[in-house]
Each structure stands twice: as C-alpha cells, then as structure tokens.
Coordinates of C-alpha atoms in Angstrom, one line a residue:
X1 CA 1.5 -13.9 -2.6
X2 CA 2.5 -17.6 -2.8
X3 CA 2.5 -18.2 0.6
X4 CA -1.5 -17.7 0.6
X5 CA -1.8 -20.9 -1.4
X6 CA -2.4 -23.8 2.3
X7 CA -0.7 -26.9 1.9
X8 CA 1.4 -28.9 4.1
X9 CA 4.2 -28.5 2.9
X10 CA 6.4 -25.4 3.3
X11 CA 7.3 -22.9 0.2
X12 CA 11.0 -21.8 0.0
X13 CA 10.4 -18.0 0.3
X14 CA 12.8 -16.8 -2.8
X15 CA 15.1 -18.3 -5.2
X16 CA 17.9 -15.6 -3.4
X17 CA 19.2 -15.6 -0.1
X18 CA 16.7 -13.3 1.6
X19 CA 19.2 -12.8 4.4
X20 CA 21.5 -10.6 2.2
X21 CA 20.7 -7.1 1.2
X22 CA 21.1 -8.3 -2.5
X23 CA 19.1 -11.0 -2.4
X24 CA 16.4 -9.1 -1.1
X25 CA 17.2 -6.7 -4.0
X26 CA 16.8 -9.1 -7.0
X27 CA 13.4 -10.6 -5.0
X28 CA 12.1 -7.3 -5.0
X29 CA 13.0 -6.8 -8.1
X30 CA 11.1 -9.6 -9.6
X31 CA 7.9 -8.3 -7.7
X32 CA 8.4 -5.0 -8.9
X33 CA 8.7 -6.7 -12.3
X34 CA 6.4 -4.2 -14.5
X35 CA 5.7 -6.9 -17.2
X36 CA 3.3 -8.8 -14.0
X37 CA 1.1 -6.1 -15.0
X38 CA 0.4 -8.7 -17.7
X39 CA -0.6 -11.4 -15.3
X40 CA -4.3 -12.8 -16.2
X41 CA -6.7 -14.3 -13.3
X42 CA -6.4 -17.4 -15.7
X43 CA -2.4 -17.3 -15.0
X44 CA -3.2 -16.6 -11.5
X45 CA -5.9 -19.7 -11.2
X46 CA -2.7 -21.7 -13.0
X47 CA 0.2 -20.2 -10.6
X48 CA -1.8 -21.2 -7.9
X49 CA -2.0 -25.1 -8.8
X50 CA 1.4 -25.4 -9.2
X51 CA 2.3 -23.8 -5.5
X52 CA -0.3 -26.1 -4.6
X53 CA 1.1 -29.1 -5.9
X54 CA 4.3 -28.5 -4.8
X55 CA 3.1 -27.8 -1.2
X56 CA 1.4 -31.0 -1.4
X57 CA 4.6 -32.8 -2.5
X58 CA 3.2 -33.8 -6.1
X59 CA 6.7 -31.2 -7.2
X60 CA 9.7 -32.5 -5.8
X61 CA 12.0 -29.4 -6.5
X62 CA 11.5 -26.2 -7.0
X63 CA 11.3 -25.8 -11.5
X64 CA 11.6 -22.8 -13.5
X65 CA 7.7 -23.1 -13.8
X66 CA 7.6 -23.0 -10.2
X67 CA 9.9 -19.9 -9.6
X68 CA 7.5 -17.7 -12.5
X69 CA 4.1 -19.1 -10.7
X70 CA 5.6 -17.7 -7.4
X71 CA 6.4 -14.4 -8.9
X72 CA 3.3 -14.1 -10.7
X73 CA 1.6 -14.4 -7.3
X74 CA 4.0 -13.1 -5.1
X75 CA 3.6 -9.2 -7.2
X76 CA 0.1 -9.9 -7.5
X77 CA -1.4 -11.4 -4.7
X78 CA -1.7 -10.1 -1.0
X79 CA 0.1 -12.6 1.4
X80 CA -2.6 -12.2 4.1
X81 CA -6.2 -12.4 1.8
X82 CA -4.9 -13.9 -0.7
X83 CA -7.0 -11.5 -2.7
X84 CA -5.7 -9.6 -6.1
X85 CA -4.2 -6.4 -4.9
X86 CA -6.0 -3.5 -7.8
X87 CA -3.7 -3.6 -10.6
X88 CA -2.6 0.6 -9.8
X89 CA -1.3 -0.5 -6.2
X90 CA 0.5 -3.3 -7.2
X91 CA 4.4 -2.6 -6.8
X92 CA 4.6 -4.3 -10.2
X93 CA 2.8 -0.9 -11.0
X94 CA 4.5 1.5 -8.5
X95 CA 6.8 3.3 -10.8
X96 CA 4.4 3.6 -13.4
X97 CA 1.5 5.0 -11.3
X98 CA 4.0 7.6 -9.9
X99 CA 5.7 8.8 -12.3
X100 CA 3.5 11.2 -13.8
X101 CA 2.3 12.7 -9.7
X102 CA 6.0 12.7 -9.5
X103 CA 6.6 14.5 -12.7
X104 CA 3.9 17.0 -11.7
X105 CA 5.2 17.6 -7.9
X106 CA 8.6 18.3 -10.0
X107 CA 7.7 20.9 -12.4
X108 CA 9.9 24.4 -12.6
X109 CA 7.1 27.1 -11.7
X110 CA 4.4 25.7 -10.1
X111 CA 1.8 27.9 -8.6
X112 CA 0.1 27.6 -4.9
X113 CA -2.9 26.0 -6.9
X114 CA -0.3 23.6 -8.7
X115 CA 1.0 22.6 -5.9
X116 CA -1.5 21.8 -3.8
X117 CA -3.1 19.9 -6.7
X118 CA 0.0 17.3 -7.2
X119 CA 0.9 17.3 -3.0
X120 CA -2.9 16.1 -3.2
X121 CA -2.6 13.7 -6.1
X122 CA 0.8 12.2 -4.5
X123 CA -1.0 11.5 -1.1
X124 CA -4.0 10.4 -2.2
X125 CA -1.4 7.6 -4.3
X126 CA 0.6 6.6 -1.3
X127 CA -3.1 6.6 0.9
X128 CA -4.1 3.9 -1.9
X129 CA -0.6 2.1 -2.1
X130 CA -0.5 1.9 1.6
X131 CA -3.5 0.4 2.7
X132 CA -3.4 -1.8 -0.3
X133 CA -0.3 -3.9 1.3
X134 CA -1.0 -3.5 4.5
X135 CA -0.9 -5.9 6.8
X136 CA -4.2 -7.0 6.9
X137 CA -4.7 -8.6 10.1
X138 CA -6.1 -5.4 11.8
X139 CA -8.8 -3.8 9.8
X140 CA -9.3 0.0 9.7
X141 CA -12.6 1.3 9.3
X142 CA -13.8 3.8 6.6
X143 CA -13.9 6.5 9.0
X144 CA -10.7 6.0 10.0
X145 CA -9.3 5.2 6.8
X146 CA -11.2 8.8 5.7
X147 CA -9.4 11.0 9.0
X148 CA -5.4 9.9 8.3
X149 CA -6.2 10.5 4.8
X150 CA -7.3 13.5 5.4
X151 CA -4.2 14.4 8.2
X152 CA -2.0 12.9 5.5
X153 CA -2.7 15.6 2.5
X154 CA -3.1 18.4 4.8
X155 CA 0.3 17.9 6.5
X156 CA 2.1 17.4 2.7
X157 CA 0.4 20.8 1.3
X158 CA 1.1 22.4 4.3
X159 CA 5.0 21.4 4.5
X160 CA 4.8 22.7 0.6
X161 CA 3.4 25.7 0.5
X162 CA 5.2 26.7 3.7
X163 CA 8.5 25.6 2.0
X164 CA 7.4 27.7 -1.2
X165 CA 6.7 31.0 1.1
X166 CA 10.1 30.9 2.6
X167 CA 12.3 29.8 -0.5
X168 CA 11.9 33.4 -2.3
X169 CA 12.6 35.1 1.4
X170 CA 15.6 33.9 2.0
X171 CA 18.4 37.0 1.2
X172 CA 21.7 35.8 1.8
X173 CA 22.3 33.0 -0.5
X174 CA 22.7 33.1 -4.4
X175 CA 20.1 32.7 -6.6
X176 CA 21.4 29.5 -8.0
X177 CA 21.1 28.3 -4.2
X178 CA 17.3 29.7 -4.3
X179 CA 17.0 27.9 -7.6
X180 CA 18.0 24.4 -6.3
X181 CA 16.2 24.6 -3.1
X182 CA 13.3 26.0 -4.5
X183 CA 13.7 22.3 -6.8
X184 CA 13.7 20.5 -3.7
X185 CA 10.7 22.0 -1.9
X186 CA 8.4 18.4 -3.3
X187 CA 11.2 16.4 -1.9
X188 CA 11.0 17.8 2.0
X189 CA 7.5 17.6 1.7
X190 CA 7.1 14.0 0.5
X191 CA 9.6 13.2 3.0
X192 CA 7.7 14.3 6.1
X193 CA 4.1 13.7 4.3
X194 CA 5.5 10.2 3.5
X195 CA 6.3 9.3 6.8
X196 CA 3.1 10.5 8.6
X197 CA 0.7 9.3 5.7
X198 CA 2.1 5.3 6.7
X199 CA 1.7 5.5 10.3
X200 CA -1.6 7.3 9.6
X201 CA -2.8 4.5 7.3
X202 CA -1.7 1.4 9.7
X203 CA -2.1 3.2 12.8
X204 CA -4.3 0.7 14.1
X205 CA -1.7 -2.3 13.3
X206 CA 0.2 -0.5 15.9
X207 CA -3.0 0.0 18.7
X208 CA -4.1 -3.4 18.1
X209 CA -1.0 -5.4 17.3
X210 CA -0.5 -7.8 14.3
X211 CA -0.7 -11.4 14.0
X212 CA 2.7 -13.6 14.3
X213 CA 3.0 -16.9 13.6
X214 CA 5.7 -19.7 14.4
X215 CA 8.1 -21.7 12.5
X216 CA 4.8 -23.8 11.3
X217 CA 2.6 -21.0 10.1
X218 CA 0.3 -21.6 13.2
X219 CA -0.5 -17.9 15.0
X220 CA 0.6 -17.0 18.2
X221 CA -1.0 -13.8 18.9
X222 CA -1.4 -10.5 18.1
X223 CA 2.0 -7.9 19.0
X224 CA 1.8 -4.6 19.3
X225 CA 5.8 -4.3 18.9
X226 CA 5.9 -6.1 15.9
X227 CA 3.7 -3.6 14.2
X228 CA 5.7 -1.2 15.5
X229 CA 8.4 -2.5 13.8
X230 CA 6.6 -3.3 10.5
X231 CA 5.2 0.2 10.2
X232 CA 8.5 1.9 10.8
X233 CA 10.6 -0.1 8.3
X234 CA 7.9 0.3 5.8
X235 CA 7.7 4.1 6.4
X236 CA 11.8 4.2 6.4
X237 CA 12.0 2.1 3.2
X238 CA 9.2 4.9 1.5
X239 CA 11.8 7.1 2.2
X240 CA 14.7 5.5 1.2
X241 CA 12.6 5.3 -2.3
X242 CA 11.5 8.5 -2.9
X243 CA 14.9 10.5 -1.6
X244 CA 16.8 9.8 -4.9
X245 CA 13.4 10.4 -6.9
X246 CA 13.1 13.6 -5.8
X247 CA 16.7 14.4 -5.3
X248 CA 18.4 13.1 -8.2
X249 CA 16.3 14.6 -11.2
X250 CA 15.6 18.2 -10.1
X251 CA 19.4 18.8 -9.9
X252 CA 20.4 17.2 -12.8
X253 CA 17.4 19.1 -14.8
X254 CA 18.6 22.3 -13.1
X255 CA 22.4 21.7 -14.2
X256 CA 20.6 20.5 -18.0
X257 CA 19.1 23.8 -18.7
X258 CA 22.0 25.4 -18.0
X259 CA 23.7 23.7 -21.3
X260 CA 21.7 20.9 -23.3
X261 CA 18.4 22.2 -22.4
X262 CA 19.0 26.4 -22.6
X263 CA 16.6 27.4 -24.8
X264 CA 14.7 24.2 -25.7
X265 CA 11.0 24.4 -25.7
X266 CA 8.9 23.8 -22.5
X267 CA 7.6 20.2 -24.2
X268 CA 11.6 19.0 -25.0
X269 CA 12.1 19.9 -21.3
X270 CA 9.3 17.9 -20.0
X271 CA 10.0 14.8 -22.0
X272 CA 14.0 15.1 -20.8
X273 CA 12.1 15.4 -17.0
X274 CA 9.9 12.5 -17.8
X275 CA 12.8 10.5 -19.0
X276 CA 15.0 11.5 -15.9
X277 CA 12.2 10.3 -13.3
X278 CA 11.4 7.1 -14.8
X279 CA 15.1 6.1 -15.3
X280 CA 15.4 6.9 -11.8
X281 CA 12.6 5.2 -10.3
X282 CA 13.3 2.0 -12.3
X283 CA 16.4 2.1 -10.4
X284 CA 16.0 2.7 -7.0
X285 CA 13.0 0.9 -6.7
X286 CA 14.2 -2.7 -6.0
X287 CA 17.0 -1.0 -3.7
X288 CA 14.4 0.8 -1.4
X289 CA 12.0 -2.2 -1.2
X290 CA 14.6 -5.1 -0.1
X291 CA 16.1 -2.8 2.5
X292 CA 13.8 -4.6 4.9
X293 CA 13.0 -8.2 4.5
X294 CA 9.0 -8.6 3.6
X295 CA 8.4 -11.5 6.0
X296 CA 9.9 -10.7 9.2
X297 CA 11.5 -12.5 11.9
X298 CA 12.2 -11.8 15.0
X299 CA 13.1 -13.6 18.7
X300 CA 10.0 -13.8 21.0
X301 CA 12.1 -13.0 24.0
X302 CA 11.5 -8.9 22.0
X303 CA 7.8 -9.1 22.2
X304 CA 5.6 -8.2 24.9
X305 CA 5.8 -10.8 27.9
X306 CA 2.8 -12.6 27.2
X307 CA 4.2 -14.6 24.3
X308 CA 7.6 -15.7 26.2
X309 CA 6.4 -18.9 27.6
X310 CA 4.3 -19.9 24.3
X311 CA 4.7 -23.1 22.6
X312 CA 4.1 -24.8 19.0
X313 CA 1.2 -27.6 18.5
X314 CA 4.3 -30.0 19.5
X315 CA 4.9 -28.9 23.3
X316 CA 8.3 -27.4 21.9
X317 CA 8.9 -23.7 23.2
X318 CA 8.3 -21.0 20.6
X319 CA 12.0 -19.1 20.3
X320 CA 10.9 -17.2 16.9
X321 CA 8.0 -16.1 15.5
X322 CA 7.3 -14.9 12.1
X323 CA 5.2 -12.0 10.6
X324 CA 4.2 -9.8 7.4
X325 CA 5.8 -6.2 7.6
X326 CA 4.0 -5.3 4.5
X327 CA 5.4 -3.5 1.5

C-alpha cells in the first residue's frame, strides 16, 4: 500500500470520499482491479518514487500519474511491511483464485470425497488470503498458524457433510425444495467455516492487541478492542462476499436446467456455471470489501483506559487514533 512509502508529508487516502459506502466501493474496486495482476517490481520501484516525491512536497497536487502509482501499490503492497503480498492472495487476484474452488464447492452431485476435497481446497484459500492481509503487527507463529488452519477445514467439512447427511432425510418437503437446499449446502458451510477460519487466523491480533496510531502516524499502543473490531468487520465483510456467490448461482443454474440447460451436456453446463460464478464474483466483490472502511478510525475514549489520557509528540491530547483493519 502507498501509505508504506515514509515521508513527511501526508498521502490523501483515495481519490473518493472514503466516508460514503460508495466511495469506499469504487476504492475497492480499483484495488480489486484484476489488470494490477500486471504490475512489475519495476512499476512498483517507479510507483513508489512518485508517492515519495509527493510526500516530500517535490508534487504539489495529486496527478493522474499519482492516483495509478497509488493503486498500483495500494492492490499490491501490504500497508504494514510494505512487502509484495504473493500475487494469488492479492485482492487484485481474489475472484480469479476462487472461482474455480468455488465452481468445484458448487457442483450438482458431489460425493463425500468431493466434498471434502473442495471444503479443503476453499479453506486452505481463505487460510492463505487471510493471513496474507493481516494486520501484521502481531505475528502468529507456524504452530499456530498450523492449529486454526487445521480447526478451520475441519469445522467447514464437518458443517458439509453433516448438511449433505440431513438434505436427503428430510420427508416433508418437495423434492424441488430438496433440490435447492441440497444446492445450498457449500453456502452454509462457507458461511460458518468463513467466519471461524478469520478469527482463527488473527486470533492473536485480538490476545495481543494491534498497533494504533494518531492523526500523525506516530503509534500509540497496542488495543485489544480495536482488533476486535478489525477481525469482526473483516470476518462480516467475508460474508457479505461470499453470500451472493454461493446464493445467487446455484439457484439460477437450478431454475436453467429446468429450460435452457435440460438436456445439455455436463461440459455446456459447467461452462454456463463457470460463467454464472465469475459474473457474480466480479460484482459483488467491490460491494463486500468497502462495507468497512480499510484504515480505521475510531475515538480513544472506546479503547481500553490506558490510552485516554495519551498525547501526540506536540503535548496536544490524542481524541482519535487510527489503525489497519485488514482486508
């Protein structure tokens, strides 16, 4: 992210107002920009001299050069290493790298094997995706990083498969009811796997407490209550993303073969399931992510007492104090 890039100077954190829902929208839509993918480390080394010299004052106002270098580093570089995040985690890459777990979780048929094969795969994504944009100012160790992976998978293939026992038992509904439940089984299962896998996988942000800073970038200490606050939004936002993923295609697919699709071939299917998930993802995906905003505020009065009477390098008191939720 730019705001890795030290100067004196501070960055303007988006060309939108990042205090509306759609400004936070079309900023998360420029990080979820799939043609970042692109970005070189030679673009990155060049992004990074232009934040620099603006931070310095050598820019005056923000330029159109400015804006791209911001967004090239911004979908590509971690806002607390300043490292490049691995090009499969990046959100730039999100709906690409899930589209085909997703297409797998969502195929018609799937045996126990099946399923616990893409529940696994799905995990194992989100495990990587999580802990890639983290906040990183608590560390986890392997160890634990192995454990709530572990806990993660085992509680998605356990909601699946228990979901796929019932389905078939249940007597007094219609089989088109069976049909479209049966369709939704991945969806319950991501949902509750979802939400356990990202306070697994930044657990310790909320033991330790994350770093917040004031109004000049200067920490203050670490809160435990803002990680609180940064792992639930994050884990609500995963869900706001993945509910019309794994909603909206399965019932339009199941209302498809009924008509367009009836007796088209397994491989016409697919590709009209492919198409449905990626249209969908494309979507929603901007939506889900500015829900929250990414850099947080929040009064220090709603912290834990020991930062109420803290003050900036000036002697002024601290009233709010900034931090990275994560994404």
């Amino acid at each position: 992210m730019a705001s890795s890039v030290q100067g004196p100077r501070p960055l303007p954190e988006s060309r939108y107002d990042l205090s509306t829902y759609w400004g936070r929208v079309k900023h998360c839509a420029d990080i979820s920009d799939p043609s970042m993918l692109l970005t070189t480390e030679k673009d990155l080394d060049n992004a990074r001299k232009i934040i620099k010299s603006y931070r310095n004052g050598d820019i005056e106002k923000p330029t159109p050069a400015f804006w791209y270098a911001k967004k090239q580093l911004d979908s590509t570089v971690h806002p607390d290493t300043g490292e490049t995040v691995l090009l499969p985690f990046r959100m730039s890459c999100c709906v690409l790298s899930n589209t085909m777990v997703t297409l797998g979780m969502l195929t018609p048929g799937l045996g126990t094997a099946g399923t616990l094969f893409w529940q696994w795969a799905n995990q194992s994504l989100n495990v990587a995706i999580n802990s890639a944009n983290a906040n990183k100012s608590t560390k986890m160790s392997t160890a634990q990083l192995l454990t709530n992976y572990t806990a993660a998978v085992t509680a998605s293939c356990g909601v699946a498969l228990g979901l796929n026992s019932i389905v078939p038992k249940l007597k007094n509904i219609s089989s088109n009811s069976r049909l479209i439940l049966g369709r939704l089984v991945p969806f319950a299962a991501v949902f509750t796997a979802g939400i356990v896998n990202v306070f697994l996988m930044r657990g310790n942000e909320i033991r330790k407490g994350i770093t917040v800073f004031d109004e000049h970038g200067e920490s203050v200490g670490e809160s435990k209550r803002a990680a609180f606050i940064a792992v639930g939004e994050t884990a609500l936002s995963r869900v706001t993303n993945a509910t019309p993923i794994m909603v909206i295609p399965p019932l339009i697919l199941v209302k498809l073969q009924k008509g367009f699709l009836k007796g088209k071939s397994g491989g016409v299917q697919t590709l009209v399931n492919l198409g449905l998930i990626t249209i969908t993802s494309f979507a929603v995906l901007p939506f889900a992510l500015g829900v929250f905003p990414q850099r947080q505020s929040i009064n220090i009065k709603k912290l834990e007492t020991t930062f109420h009477n803290k003050q900036d390098k000036n002697g002024k008191n601290i009233e709010t104090v900034y931090f990275n939720r994560g994404i």
